[in-house]
C-alpha cells in the first residue's frame, strides 16, 4: 500500500499535511496542538493507504437549508408588513412608547458603545483568525459583506421606488434630523457586519457569539430609541445579513475541517491505545449515502489490531437531500432522521453495537469512543477481519453460509433489533466461515414488525442477487420458518429496499429489456430471411398485382415469430421470482404490497399541477363580470354548447383508437381523454396529450414502441386533416360576401406564410436539425404502424371519422356559444366559425403556455371580430367556449386522472 506521504498536498492523513502551519487549526481551530505534542515526544504517526485527496472546500447542505429558511423568513416578514398594517403600526407605537422612557445617559452610552463595537469586533476577530493562519475565512467574510451591502442597496431602492405603501411604512419612518426624508429600510452597515461575522464562523465560538449579540442589541436599542429605524427594519437587516452569509458559504464552499491522520492517531492515544500505524480501508462500491464513516485498520505496539471508524460532519451531510426526500415521501417507520448530530450518531451506533452483542449476534465489539475535535468522532472496534459478501466468489457462498447469516438475523430479531441495511458489504465472513454483521449505524432497537419484515425482504433480495431466488428463499425458510418469510411479502417492493439494491435491480431490468429487444430484432431478421429464401426456392414470377392475402399471411407469420421470440426471451424480475418461491410454500401468504409511502410522487405532482391549474383559472375569472353575461345569455344555446363539448371526448377516443389495431376498452379511452383536459392545463397542449395517450396505451397492453407509433400516426393524420380543413373552410369563407375576409388574401396569405416558415427552417442548420430530430422521434415507426392499420379499413375509417367529428364538435360548440350571446343580425356562417377555430387551435398547440392560455383567447376573439362579429358578442362567446372546453373540464379531468392512476391505467 502506498504511504500517504506520497501526497504532500493532501488535506488529511499525512505527516506533511498535518505539520504545515495552520493545518491543525483548520481541522479543529486550535485543538490540534496534541498532534504537535505527540510529534515532539517522538511518536511517528504513519497512515497508510492511498486515500483520495479531499477538496479544500465543501458545499454543506446545512448552509443551503439556512439560506432557504432565511429567504422564507424575509418573505413572511414582508407579507406581514404588507397585509397586517394595523399590527405593525401598533407594534411600533408600543416600542416607541417603551423606549421613550429610557434615560438619555443610557441612550448616549449605548449609542457610543455600539458605534465603536460594530467596527472593532469584526477587526478583532479578523486579527484572531489571521494569527491562526485562517485567512480563507476572512476572505469568505469579506465577500459575504460585499454581497450583503449590494443586497441592502437593492432592497432600499425597491422599497423607495416600487414597494407597496404598507411595506414602506413598516420599514421606514420620518428621519429625526429631517422630517421630509425617510430612514433607511435596511441598515447599510449592519447587514454587512452580520454577514461577515456569520460567514467567518463566529457563531461556533461562544465568546465571540455573545459579544456579537451584545453589540447587535445595543445598536438596535440605540437606533430604535433615537427614531432612526423600525422593528421590522432591524429584523429584515438581520435576516438579509444571515441569509447572504449562508448563501455565500454554500456557493463558494466552506473550508474542509475533516480530521487528519495524525489527529486520529492522537485521539487513539487519548483513550489509552499506543498505535503504530493505520491504513485506510477501501470504500465499497455502493450507492448508499456516504455517511457511513471512514474506516481504518490500526496496528498497536502491544495487543491485537483495531478497526476504527471516523465520522465527521461532512460525511453526515452527504445524502442529506436524499434522506430528506425519503422522510417526506415515506411513512415514519420506514425512514430515519435526516438531521442527526455527531453526538446522536455516536450514541446510536454505540447502542446498536452493544445491543447486537447482547442479543447473541456476531457483531464487531465496540471498545472505545472519543471526539476528534469539534467536528468529528471515532469509534474503536476489535478487529474482526474477513471479507464482505460482495467480494466472495459465487462458489464460496454455500448453503451453510446462507443459513448462518439467517441465524444472525434471527438473533437480532429475537430482541426486536432491526439492522436496516442487510446488503452485501454489511455481511462479513472471516477465515473460519463465521458470519459477522457490521454497519449497524442506521439500525433501530425496539423495532416494530414492519421494520423486522423489511430486514427479511432486504436479505432475501441480497441473497437472491447472488444465488438466485430459490436458494435464498429455501435458506430463509429453513431458519426462520415459512410463516415468518411469508409475512415479509408485503414488504417485498423496491421502495422498501436499500438504495444500492434498487440501483442493481434497475440495472438488471435494463439488461433484460435489452435482451428482449435483441431477441425481437433477431426473430424479425430471421423471418425476413426465411421469406426471401422461400421466394427464391419457388422462383415464382412477380405478379402484376400484389397478392394482399399473401402479404397479410406473411405479416401474421412474422408477428407470430416475434411474439414467440419475445415470450422465450422474457424473464421475470427477481422480486417476482422470490414471491413465486414463497407462494409455492405458503399459497395463502399475503401478496398485497404494504403502503409505505406517505406521499406518492404522482400524488405530489398531481397536487402541484392542480394548484397551477387553479391559479390560471382564478387569474382568468377574476376580471370577468358574470352578472351581465348570465342575464343576457340564451340558455338553450348554452346547453347545446355543453353537449357539443361533452361529445368531443367521445370523438377524441375514436380518433385515437382508429390507429390502434389492438383491442383497447372504449369507455376507458374516453376517460383518458377526459383526464387529458386536466393534463393540458398544466402542460403545453401539444405535449401533455401525446404523453398521456402514449402512457395510456402502454398500460392498456400495447407495446411501448407501438404505442408511440399509434399516437404519432394519429397526430400525423390530425395535422393533415387540420391543414386541409383550414384551407377548405378558408376558401368557402372567402366565397361569401364578407368584406373583411376574401378567399384570395386568406388562402394565399396562409400558403405564403407556411412557405416562408418552411424556407426559414430548412435554411437555418440549427432549426433544421431541431425540427428533424423532434419529428423523427415523434413519428418513428408511424409507417409500419399505418400498414397494420390499413389491413383493417374499419379502423382507419374510425380514426379519420373521429378526427372530423372532433373538429365538428368544437366548431359547433363555438357556434353555439356565439348564438348564446348574439342574434340573427350578428351571426356568422359555420365556415367562418370553423376557420377561426382552426386558426386559434393551431396557435394554441404551438403556444408554450398550458392549454394555450392567452394565445387561444386572443386569436379566437380577433378572428371572430375579423369575420364580422361585434366585439360585445365575440368576447363573451370566446369566454363561454373556453370555459366549456378548457376550464370546467379540469375538475372532471383531475378526478378521471386520479381514478385511472389508481386503476393502473396511467
Coordinates of N, CA and C in Angstrom, one line a residue, residues 34 40 80-81 166 328 439 560 818 823 866 889 896:
X34 N -2.3 18.8 20.2 CA -2.0 17.5 20.7 C -1.1 16.7 19.7
X40 N 6.5 15.9 19.1 CA 7.7 16.3 19.9 C 8.1 15.2 20.8
X80 N -46.2 40.0 6.3 CA -46.8 40.6 7.5 C -46.8 42.1 7.4
X81 N -45.8 42.7 6.9 CA -45.7 44.1 6.7 C -46.7 44.6 5.7
X166 N -47.7 50.0 2.4 CA -47.7 49.4 3.7 C -46.3 48.9 4.1
X328 N -39.9 12.8 3.6 CA -41.1 13.4 3.2 C -42.1 12.5 2.5
X439 N -21.9 -2.6 10.2 CA -22.7 -1.4 9.7 C -24.1 -1.3 10.3
X560 N -46.2 -13.5 -35.4 CA -46.2 -14.7 -34.6 C -44.8 -15.1 -34.2
X818 N -71.5 31.5 -29.7 CA -71.8 32.7 -30.3 C -73.3 33.0 -30.3
X823 N -77.6 37.5 -31.9 CA -78.9 37.3 -32.5 C -78.8 37.1 -34.0
X866 N -62.8 39.7 -36.9 CA -62.4 39.9 -38.3 C -63.4 39.4 -39.3
X889 N -63.9 21.4 -17.6 CA -63.5 20.0 -17.5 C -62.3 19.7 -16.6
X896 N -60.8 12.0 -13.2 CA -60.5 10.9 -14.1 C -59.0 10.5 -14.1

